Short mmCIF file of C-alpha atoms in Angstrom, two decimals:
data_model
loop_
_atom_site.label_atom_id
_atom_site.label_comp_id
_atom_site.label_asym_id
_atom_site.label_seq_id
_atom_site.Cartn_x
_atom_site.Cartn_y
_atom_site.Cartn_z
CA MET A 1 27.76 -15.67 -9.27
CA THR A 2 27.24 -13.47 -12.22
CA ALA A 3 23.46 -13.72 -12.89
CA LEU A 4 23.15 -9.95 -13.18
CA ALA A 5 26.52 -9.16 -14.79
CA GLY A 6 26.11 -6.16 -17.01
CA ARG A 7 22.99 -4.91 -15.40
CA THR A 8 22.73 -1.86 -13.27
CA ALA A 9 20.62 -1.48 -10.11
CA ILE A 10 19.70 1.34 -7.69
CA VAL A 11 18.87 0.60 -4.20
CA THR A 12 17.40 3.24 -2.17
CA GLY A 13 17.99 3.27 1.66
CA ALA A 14 20.87 1.19 0.94
CA GLY A 15 23.13 2.76 3.66
CA GLN A 16 21.79 0.27 6.34
CA GLY A 17 19.42 -2.63 7.14
CA VAL A 18 17.58 -4.44 4.48
CA GLY A 19 18.60 -2.00 1.72
CA GLU A 20 22.22 -2.54 2.41
CA GLY A 21 21.76 -6.42 2.31
CA ILE A 22 19.99 -6.12 -0.92
CA ALA A 23 22.69 -3.89 -2.41
CA ARG A 24 25.41 -6.28 -1.31
CA ALA A 25 23.40 -9.35 -2.72
CA LEU A 26 22.86 -7.67 -6.04
CA ALA A 27 26.50 -6.71 -6.36
CA ALA A 28 27.56 -10.05 -5.45
CA ALA A 29 25.40 -11.27 -8.27
CA GLY A 30 27.35 -9.11 -10.69
CA ALA A 31 25.22 -5.93 -10.90
CA ASN A 32 26.57 -2.46 -10.93
CA VAL A 33 24.92 -1.03 -7.81
CA VAL A 34 24.19 2.47 -6.88
CA VAL A 35 23.79 2.80 -3.17
CA ALA A 36 21.17 5.44 -2.91
CA ALA A 37 21.45 6.82 0.69
CA ARG A 38 20.17 9.95 2.27
CA ARG A 39 23.41 10.60 3.70
CA ALA A 40 26.84 9.77 2.27
CA GLU A 41 28.15 8.81 5.87
CA THR A 42 26.11 5.80 5.71
CA GLY A 43 25.95 5.04 1.93
CA GLU A 44 29.59 5.48 1.05
CA PRO A 45 30.93 2.81 3.52
CA VAL A 46 28.50 0.35 1.88
CA ALA A 47 29.63 1.27 -1.57
CA ALA A 48 33.33 1.04 -0.55
CA ALA A 49 32.71 -2.39 1.03
CA ILE A 50 31.14 -3.62 -2.22
CA ARG A 51 34.06 -2.35 -4.20
CA ALA A 52 36.57 -3.82 -1.71
CA ALA A 53 34.85 -7.25 -2.30
CA GLY A 54 35.39 -6.81 -6.08
CA GLY A 55 31.98 -5.46 -6.90
CA SER A 56 30.96 -2.41 -8.75
CA ALA A 57 29.27 0.23 -6.70
CA LEU A 58 28.63 3.98 -6.35
CA CYS A 59 27.00 5.89 -3.59
CA ILE A 60 24.76 8.85 -4.49
CA GLU A 61 23.03 10.94 -1.99
CA THR A 62 19.38 10.63 -2.44
CA ASP A 63 16.30 12.11 -0.77
CA VAL A 64 13.38 9.87 -2.13
CA THR A 65 10.77 12.30 -0.74
CA VAL A 66 12.26 14.80 -3.27
CA ASP A 67 11.29 14.24 -7.02
CA ALA A 68 14.37 16.23 -8.33
CA SER A 69 16.69 14.31 -5.99
CA VAL A 70 15.59 10.83 -7.33
CA ARG A 71 15.72 12.08 -11.08
CA ALA A 72 19.18 13.21 -10.52
CA ALA A 73 20.25 9.85 -9.11
CA VAL A 74 18.84 8.03 -12.02
CA GLU A 75 20.53 10.44 -14.38
CA VAL A 76 23.93 10.17 -12.79
CA THR A 77 23.40 6.23 -12.64
CA VAL A 78 22.71 6.13 -16.25
CA GLU A 79 25.51 8.44 -17.19
CA ARG A 80 28.00 6.33 -15.21
CA PHE A 81 26.90 2.77 -16.14
CA GLY A 82 25.05 3.35 -19.40
CA GLY A 83 21.53 2.37 -18.39
CA LEU A 84 19.29 1.19 -15.57
CA GLU A 85 17.70 -2.20 -15.54
CA VAL A 86 16.67 -2.55 -11.84
CA MET A 87 15.18 -0.02 -9.51
CA VAL A 88 14.69 -1.14 -5.87
CA HIS A 89 12.86 1.14 -3.70
CA ASN A 90 13.57 0.29 0.04
CA ALA A 91 13.95 3.67 1.79
CA TYR A 92 11.51 4.27 4.71
CA LYS A 93 11.52 6.51 7.56
CA PRO A 94 10.64 4.15 10.63
CA ALA A 95 7.40 5.06 12.19
CA ARG A 96 6.63 5.39 15.94
CA ALA A 97 3.82 3.34 17.29
CA HIS A 98 0.57 5.20 17.25
CA ARG A 99 -3.07 4.96 17.53
CA LEU A 100 -5.25 5.63 14.51
CA ASP A 101 -7.28 8.10 16.50
CA ASP A 102 -4.26 10.06 17.37
CA ALA A 103 -2.75 9.75 13.74
CA ASP A 104 -2.51 13.16 12.18
CA ALA A 105 -1.37 14.53 8.69
CA GLU A 106 2.15 14.73 9.93
CA ILE A 107 2.24 10.96 10.69
CA TRP A 108 0.78 10.35 7.21
CA ARG A 109 3.30 12.56 5.40
CA SER A 110 6.22 10.82 7.23
CA ASN A 111 5.05 7.41 6.38
CA ALA A 112 3.62 8.13 2.84
CA GLY A 113 6.52 10.40 1.94
CA THR A 114 9.15 7.83 1.94
CA ALA A 115 7.08 4.61 1.29
CA VAL A 116 4.48 5.83 -1.33
CA TRP A 117 5.81 9.04 -2.64
CA GLY A 118 9.22 7.45 -2.82
CA SER A 119 7.75 4.69 -4.83
CA PHE A 120 6.07 7.27 -7.16
CA TYR A 121 9.22 9.16 -7.78
CA CYS A 122 11.37 6.08 -8.23
CA ALA A 123 8.92 4.57 -10.71
CA ARG A 124 8.39 7.87 -12.64
CA ALA A 125 12.16 8.51 -12.85
CA ALA A 126 13.24 5.00 -13.66
CA TYR A 127 10.55 4.26 -16.21
CA PRO A 128 12.16 5.54 -19.37
CA HIS A 129 15.24 3.50 -18.72
CA LEU A 130 13.27 0.43 -17.60
CA ARG A 131 11.34 0.55 -20.86
CA ARG A 132 14.56 0.75 -22.71
CA ALA A 133 15.86 -2.28 -20.82
CA GLY A 134 12.69 -4.17 -22.00
CA ARG A 135 12.35 -7.66 -20.59
CA ARG A 136 15.23 -6.84 -18.35
CA GLY A 137 13.47 -4.00 -16.68
CA ARG A 138 12.46 -4.43 -12.96
CA LEU A 139 10.87 -2.29 -10.35
CA ILE A 140 11.16 -3.91 -6.94
CA LEU A 141 9.28 -2.20 -3.88
CA ILE A 142 10.07 -3.20 -0.40
CA SER A 143 6.62 -3.54 1.35
CA SER A 144 5.90 -5.47 4.54
CA PRO A 145 3.73 -8.17 5.89
CA SER A 146 1.94 -5.38 7.62
CA GLY A 147 0.77 -4.13 4.35
CA VAL A 148 -1.12 -7.44 4.06
CA GLU A 149 -2.52 -8.19 7.49
CA GLY A 150 -2.85 -4.71 8.99
CA SER A 151 -1.15 -3.55 12.18
CA ALA A 152 -2.51 -3.00 15.67
CA THR A 153 0.39 -0.70 16.44
CA ARG A 154 1.18 1.14 13.36
CA PRO A 155 -1.85 1.57 11.16
CA ILE A 156 -0.38 4.21 9.00
CA TYR A 157 2.52 2.18 8.21
CA SER A 158 0.21 -0.74 7.39
CA ALA A 159 -1.76 1.59 5.11
CA VAL A 160 1.16 2.92 3.06
CA LYS A 161 2.83 -0.50 2.90
CA GLY A 162 -0.49 -2.00 1.50
CA ALA A 163 -0.64 1.12 -1.01
CA GLN A 164 2.86 0.20 -2.29
CA ARG A 165 1.51 -3.54 -3.03
CA THR A 166 -1.42 -2.25 -5.16
CA PHE A 167 0.83 0.35 -6.81
CA ALA A 168 3.00 -2.46 -7.94
CA LYS A 169 0.05 -4.46 -9.26
CA SER A 170 -1.30 -1.59 -11.18
CA LEU A 171 2.09 -0.86 -12.72
CA ALA A 172 2.69 -4.53 -13.52
CA LYS A 173 -0.43 -4.37 -15.58
CA GLU A 174 0.42 -1.04 -17.21
CA TRP A 175 4.10 -1.85 -17.95
CA GLY A 176 3.68 -5.57 -18.65
CA PRO A 177 3.32 -5.07 -22.33
CA GLU A 178 6.82 -3.51 -22.41
CA GLY A 179 8.45 -6.42 -20.69
CA ILE A 180 8.87 -4.65 -17.32
CA THR A 181 8.03 -6.62 -14.23
CA VAL A 182 6.91 -4.93 -10.93
CA ASN A 183 6.95 -6.79 -7.69
CA CYS A 184 7.13 -6.31 -3.87
CA ILE A 185 9.11 -7.91 -1.20
CA GLY A 186 7.69 -7.99 2.28
CA PRO A 187 10.54 -8.81 4.70
CA VAL A 188 11.12 -9.06 8.30
CA ALA A 189 14.76 -8.56 8.86
CA GLU A 190 17.45 -7.09 11.02
CA SER A 191 17.45 -3.40 10.63
CA PRO A 192 18.42 -0.31 12.69
CA ALA A 193 14.65 0.32 13.32
CA LEU A 194 14.15 -3.27 14.60
CA SER A 195 17.40 -2.98 16.60
CA ALA A 196 16.01 0.01 18.23
CA ALA A 197 12.91 -1.49 18.95
CA PHE A 198 14.53 -4.52 20.54
CA ALA A 199 16.84 -2.23 22.60
CA GLY A 200 13.84 -0.70 24.21
CA ASP A 201 12.25 -4.05 24.79
CA PRO A 202 14.63 -6.79 25.53
CA ASP A 203 11.74 -9.50 25.30
CA LEU A 204 10.64 -8.26 21.88
CA ARG A 205 13.40 -10.13 19.94
CA ASP A 206 12.31 -13.55 21.19
CA ALA A 207 8.72 -12.58 20.81
CA VAL A 208 9.02 -11.63 17.14
CA ALA A 209 11.27 -14.74 16.53
CA ALA A 210 8.81 -16.99 18.15
CA ARG A 211 6.12 -15.73 15.76
CA THR A 212 7.93 -17.24 12.80
CA ALA A 213 7.95 -20.80 11.59
CA LEU A 214 11.67 -20.67 11.43
CA ARG A 215 12.12 -19.30 14.89
CA ARG A 216 14.45 -16.45 13.79
CA ILE A 217 14.50 -13.04 12.22
CA GLY A 218 15.83 -12.51 8.72
CA ASP A 219 19.34 -11.54 7.71
CA PRO A 220 19.17 -8.66 5.23
CA GLU A 221 21.94 -9.93 3.00
CA THR A 222 21.44 -13.74 3.07
CA ASP A 223 17.82 -14.03 3.62
CA ILE A 224 16.37 -10.99 1.80
CA GLY A 225 18.99 -10.15 -0.69
CA PRO A 226 18.79 -13.46 -2.64
CA VAL A 227 15.01 -12.82 -3.24
CA ALA A 228 15.75 -9.39 -4.73
CA VAL A 229 18.44 -11.18 -6.96
CA PHE A 230 15.80 -13.54 -8.00
CA LEU A 231 13.32 -10.89 -8.87
CA ALA A 232 15.91 -8.86 -10.63
CA GLY A 233 17.14 -11.87 -12.77
CA ASP A 234 16.09 -13.84 -15.89
CA GLY A 235 14.46 -16.59 -13.53
CA ALA A 236 11.71 -14.07 -12.58
CA SER A 237 11.00 -12.62 -15.93
CA PHE A 238 7.43 -14.12 -15.71
CA VAL A 239 6.80 -13.00 -12.34
CA THR A 240 4.92 -9.69 -11.90
CA GLY A 241 2.45 -7.93 -9.61
CA GLN A 242 3.43 -10.30 -6.78
CA THR A 243 4.48 -9.72 -3.17
CA ILE A 244 6.93 -12.30 -1.83
CA VAL A 245 6.70 -12.25 1.90
CA CYS A 246 10.07 -13.17 3.51
CA ASP A 247 9.41 -13.23 7.24
CA GLY A 248 10.47 -16.75 8.14
CA GLY A 249 7.01 -17.91 8.02
CA SER A 250 5.13 -15.53 10.36
CA PHE A 251 2.32 -14.27 8.18
CA MET A 252 1.08 -17.04 5.83
CA GLY A 253 -1.34 -15.63 3.17
CA LEU A 254 -4.08 -17.59 1.62
CA MET B 1 -29.42 -3.91 15.25
CA THR B 2 -30.53 -0.52 14.05
CA GLY B 3 -29.93 2.86 15.51
CA ALA B 4 -28.28 5.96 14.40
CA VAL B 5 -26.32 5.80 11.39
CA VAL B 6 -24.01 8.48 9.70
CA VAL B 7 -23.53 8.13 5.92
CA GLU B 8 -20.75 9.87 4.17
CA GLY B 9 -21.49 10.06 0.38
CA ALA B 10 -25.27 10.03 0.85
CA ARG B 11 -25.75 11.97 -2.40
CA THR B 12 -24.04 9.42 -4.53
CA PRO B 13 -25.96 6.71 -6.49
CA LEU B 14 -24.85 4.12 -4.04
CA GLY B 15 -25.36 6.42 -1.09
CA ALA B 16 -29.00 7.15 -2.03
CA ARG B 17 -29.71 3.40 -2.18
CA VAL B 18 -27.86 2.89 1.20
CA VAL B 19 -29.92 5.55 2.84
CA GLU B 20 -33.14 4.22 1.54
CA ARG B 21 -32.26 0.72 2.63
CA LEU B 22 -31.09 1.81 6.08
CA ALA B 23 -34.46 3.84 6.65
CA ALA B 24 -36.41 0.92 5.49
CA LEU B 25 -34.60 -1.18 8.12
CA GLY B 26 -35.66 1.42 10.86
CA ALA B 27 -32.52 3.21 11.20
CA GLU B 28 -32.24 6.91 12.04
CA VAL B 29 -30.02 8.03 9.15
CA SER B 30 -28.04 11.28 8.91
CA PRO B 31 -25.93 12.29 6.00
CA LEU B 32 -22.40 13.28 7.08
CA GLY B 33 -22.48 16.89 8.51
CA ALA B 34 -21.29 18.68 11.55
CA TRP B 35 -20.12 15.89 13.96
CA ASP B 36 -20.46 18.44 16.83
CA ALA B 37 -24.17 18.13 16.58
CA GLN B 38 -24.18 14.46 16.51
CA GLY B 39 -24.86 12.30 19.65
CA ASP B 40 -23.86 8.72 19.90
CA VAL B 41 -23.64 6.90 16.55
CA ASP B 42 -24.29 3.22 16.05
CA ALA B 43 -22.67 3.09 12.71
CA TYR B 44 -20.62 5.19 10.43
CA VAL B 45 -20.72 4.41 6.54
CA HIS B 46 -17.94 5.92 4.43
CA LEU B 47 -18.63 5.63 0.79
CA GLY B 48 -15.56 7.81 -0.29
CA PRO B 49 -14.72 9.50 -3.56
CA TRP B 50 -15.34 6.58 -5.70
CA ALA B 51 -18.51 7.77 -7.43
CA GLU B 52 -16.65 10.46 -9.48
CA PRO B 53 -15.34 8.60 -12.57
CA PRO B 54 -11.46 8.73 -12.41
CA ALA B 55 -9.39 9.77 -15.34
CA VAL B 56 -7.38 6.82 -16.76
CA ARG B 57 -3.87 8.02 -17.54
CA PRO B 58 -0.42 6.36 -17.75
CA PHE B 59 1.30 6.79 -14.45
CA ALA B 60 4.32 8.47 -16.02
CA ASP B 61 2.15 11.15 -17.21
CA LEU B 62 0.85 12.11 -13.77
CA GLY B 63 2.17 15.17 -11.98
CA ASP B 64 2.30 15.73 -8.24
CA ASP B 65 -0.91 17.45 -8.06
CA ASP B 66 -2.60 14.54 -9.88
CA LEU B 67 -1.08 12.12 -7.33
CA VAL B 68 -2.20 14.21 -4.33
CA ALA B 69 -5.66 14.20 -5.62
CA ALA B 70 -5.63 10.43 -6.55
CA PHE B 71 -3.76 9.27 -3.51
CA ASP B 72 -3.38 11.42 -0.62
CA ARG B 73 -6.76 13.13 -0.55
CA PRO B 74 -8.96 10.05 -0.33
CA VAL B 75 -6.96 8.55 2.38
CA LEU B 76 -6.62 11.78 4.49
CA ASP B 77 -10.38 12.30 4.12
CA LEU B 78 -11.11 8.73 5.48
CA LEU B 79 -8.49 9.41 8.29
CA ALA B 80 -10.38 12.62 9.33
CA SER B 81 -13.65 10.96 9.13
CA LEU B 82 -12.51 8.08 11.30
CA HIS B 83 -11.15 10.61 13.89
CA ASP B 84 -14.46 12.22 14.14
CA ALA B 85 -16.55 8.98 14.05
CA PHE B 86 -14.39 7.52 16.77
CA ALA B 87 -15.63 10.12 19.39
CA HIS B 88 -19.16 9.21 18.72
CA LEU B 89 -19.29 5.47 18.02
CA ARG B 90 -21.15 3.67 20.65
CA ARG B 91 -19.14 1.44 22.91
CA PRO B 92 -19.40 -1.48 22.66
CA GLY B 93 -21.28 -2.04 19.62
CA GLY B 94 -20.24 0.85 17.18
CA ARG B 95 -19.59 -0.16 13.59
CA VAL B 96 -17.76 1.29 10.66
CA VAL B 97 -18.20 0.24 7.02
CA VAL B 98 -15.89 1.69 4.32
CA VAL B 99 -16.56 1.08 0.77
CA VAL B 100 -13.71 0.61 -1.80
CA PRO B 101 -13.43 -0.45 -5.39
CA THR B 102 -12.10 -3.87 -6.03
CA ILE B 103 -9.24 -2.49 -8.15
CA GLY B 104 -7.71 -1.72 -4.75
CA MET B 105 -7.02 -5.31 -4.23
CA ALA B 106 -6.37 -6.26 -7.99
CA GLY B 107 -4.63 -3.20 -9.21
CA ALA B 108 -5.59 -1.30 -12.48
CA PRO B 109 -3.62 -0.06 -15.35
CA GLY B 110 -3.95 3.73 -15.71
CA LEU B 111 -5.27 4.13 -12.13
CA ALA B 112 -2.12 3.25 -10.18
CA ALA B 113 -2.33 5.97 -7.63
CA PHE B 114 -6.17 5.77 -7.32
CA ALA B 115 -6.06 2.06 -6.73
CA ALA B 116 -3.34 2.46 -4.28
CA ALA B 117 -5.52 4.87 -2.21
CA ALA B 118 -8.36 2.24 -2.17
CA GLU B 119 -5.85 -0.34 -0.72
CA ALA B 120 -4.57 2.17 1.85
CA GLN B 121 -8.10 2.74 3.02
CA ARG B 122 -8.59 -1.01 3.23
CA LEU B 123 -5.51 -1.48 5.34
CA LEU B 124 -6.42 1.54 7.52
CA VAL B 125 -9.63 -0.40 8.31
CA LYS B 126 -8.06 -3.69 9.19
CA SER B 127 -5.63 -1.93 11.43
CA ALA B 128 -8.18 0.16 13.19
CA ALA B 129 -10.27 -2.98 13.46
CA ARG B 130 -7.34 -4.42 15.44
CA GLN B 131 -6.91 -1.33 17.65
CA TRP B 132 -10.52 -0.34 18.27
CA GLY B 133 -11.69 -3.86 18.89
CA ALA B 134 -10.83 -3.34 22.52
CA ASP B 135 -13.42 -0.55 22.51
CA GLY B 136 -16.07 -2.97 21.06
CA ILE B 137 -16.13 -1.26 17.74
CA VAL B 138 -16.10 -3.44 14.72
CA MET B 139 -14.82 -2.44 11.25
CA ASN B 140 -15.28 -3.90 7.81
CA VAL B 141 -14.84 -3.09 4.16
CA LEU B 142 -17.25 -3.43 1.38
CA ALA B 143 -15.53 -3.92 -2.07
CA ALA B 144 -17.53 -3.29 -5.20
CA ASP B 145 -16.70 -3.01 -8.90
CA LEU B 146 -15.79 0.49 -9.96
CA ALA B 147 -18.23 0.23 -12.82
CA GLY B 148 -20.96 0.11 -10.26
CA LEU B 149 -19.54 2.78 -7.85
CA ALA B 150 -18.77 5.32 -10.64
CA PRO B 151 -21.30 5.04 -13.37
CA GLY B 152 -19.73 6.33 -16.51
CA ALA B 153 -16.33 5.24 -15.76
CA ALA B 154 -14.06 4.27 -18.62
CA ASP B 155 -14.10 0.53 -19.34
CA LEU B 156 -11.28 -1.02 -17.47
CA PRO B 157 -9.97 -4.67 -17.92
CA SER B 158 -11.82 -7.00 -15.61
CA VAL B 159 -10.16 -7.69 -12.28
CA SER B 160 -10.66 -11.25 -12.97
CA LEU B 161 -10.05 -13.76 -15.92
CA SER B 162 -13.41 -15.37 -15.35
CA PRO B 163 -16.65 -13.74 -16.21
CA PRO B 164 -18.87 -12.59 -13.26
CA ALA B 165 -20.38 -15.74 -11.51
CA LEU B 166 -23.80 -13.97 -11.27
CA GLY B 167 -23.73 -12.51 -14.79
CA THR B 168 -22.73 -9.20 -16.19
CA ALA B 169 -25.75 -7.30 -14.89
CA ALA B 170 -24.86 -8.30 -11.26
CA VAL B 171 -21.40 -6.41 -11.42
CA ALA B 172 -22.80 -2.84 -11.01
CA ASP B 173 -26.11 -3.82 -9.23
CA LEU B 174 -25.92 -1.00 -6.65
CA ALA B 175 -29.21 -2.05 -4.97
CA SER B 176 -27.37 -5.36 -4.08
CA VAL B 177 -24.20 -3.56 -3.00
CA ALA B 178 -26.30 -1.33 -0.88
CA ARG B 179 -27.90 -4.29 0.85
CA ALA B 180 -24.52 -5.61 1.68
CA VAL B 181 -23.43 -2.42 3.04
CA CYS B 182 -26.40 -2.19 5.25
CA ALA B 183 -25.93 -5.80 6.42
CA LEU B 184 -22.48 -4.72 7.72
CA ALA B 185 -23.68 -1.54 9.20
CA VAL B 186 -26.95 -2.76 11.07
CA GLY B 187 -27.31 -6.43 10.27
CA ASP B 188 -26.66 -9.61 12.38
CA THR B 189 -23.04 -9.34 11.70
CA ALA B 190 -21.46 -8.17 14.88
CA ALA B 191 -18.80 -10.99 14.92
CA LEU B 192 -17.29 -9.66 11.65
CA THR B 193 -14.42 -7.29 11.96
CA GLY B 194 -11.41 -6.56 9.69
CA VAL B 195 -13.18 -8.30 6.97
CA THR B 196 -13.54 -7.45 3.31
CA LEU B 197 -16.81 -8.50 1.67
CA THR B 198 -16.92 -8.25 -2.07
CA ALA B 199 -20.12 -7.48 -3.74
CA ASP B 200 -19.44 -7.46 -7.45
CA GLY B 201 -21.48 -10.35 -8.93
CA GLY B 202 -18.81 -12.85 -8.27
CA THR B 203 -15.92 -11.17 -10.24
CA TRP B 204 -13.12 -10.70 -7.88
CA MET B 205 -12.86 -13.72 -5.65
CA ALA B 206 -10.08 -13.25 -3.09
CA PRO B 207 -7.38 -15.88 -3.01
#
């Protein structure tokens, strides 16, 4: 499949989990993929695996909470591949469960730093290049069903994921005249954070799966990745400001 | 239900109408001050920073200080207020009402971080409603048009393709918005929690 041949995508948090799955899917669709990971130890094996499968990939160490780090990743990407058409911001530092009445500024900073400020930095750094890409320009933010329905266990997580959705809507309106689309994906899929939660609660996997219409938890590459490929491709050039919830039919919005 | 109500933003145009209406309904109203001096509270109303007309600017032109002011500060202020209110809200029966602009749900060009803060507030309320329901506390959101909340705000594209159902004059009718706020704070609405009511003359109609 070469739907994205000739295009270049950056995927943050691509060293594992959903980000890795999206990176692999975009590469399989023909895109040059930058595996933006906080640590090369996790990102480089993903990039190497993509190259070994015949794809084009480069790992760049990136801390999405640092503006200069994101800008540097974008600059290196453009130098290497000649442009940037697709920016996918997925990186997120998993939040521990908390009560709202106990949540302090540190929990806020931890959650907002990666999810929202990472979105700000990725959007700001990518914008000149997405504008140059015109109708091929894509910003895709990885949000969560919790950003729609709220969360009884992680209220701050829910708030920052909701903020990402509205940020995407605003930018979709602001950047639409230039042809750029901005969308969110709200996945529930296998990830290190979810695996850790399952390890601590053996019944949780079945409980989560039982909440879904499809009775299973998503696979990052084969369930979530194709949605990112769709949003990145020509088939979604008229789709903007939307959140596609990919959770196997757990939360069904109005 | 009436009783003791604390109002944050009592000096804003909407706040003045909320205070007036609550008093007319027999509530004992206090502007937000020192929580230490506060006893049990039946309702806390948070009107937020929306009365100050925001600067409409392309997102790419915003610096980090602008983003802190537009995004972090409103959410952290609400978080701090909710912490304080939680210690004083009556159990069961305490209520929280948080007011946000409808652009938090619809998005707004030139106000990307500001609108994101509004939606973060709305999700905080939803999540808190899920957590604090066990304490008998109900929490809801009242969404109003920014043109009403912030008199003098720059003209923005409407959040809807359709004209306001109740006419243009109803969009920024703060007296009507205040009545809706008070209905959530002290009205016969104890069964509602985690809800967003929109009082904007029928402009934004949730899917």
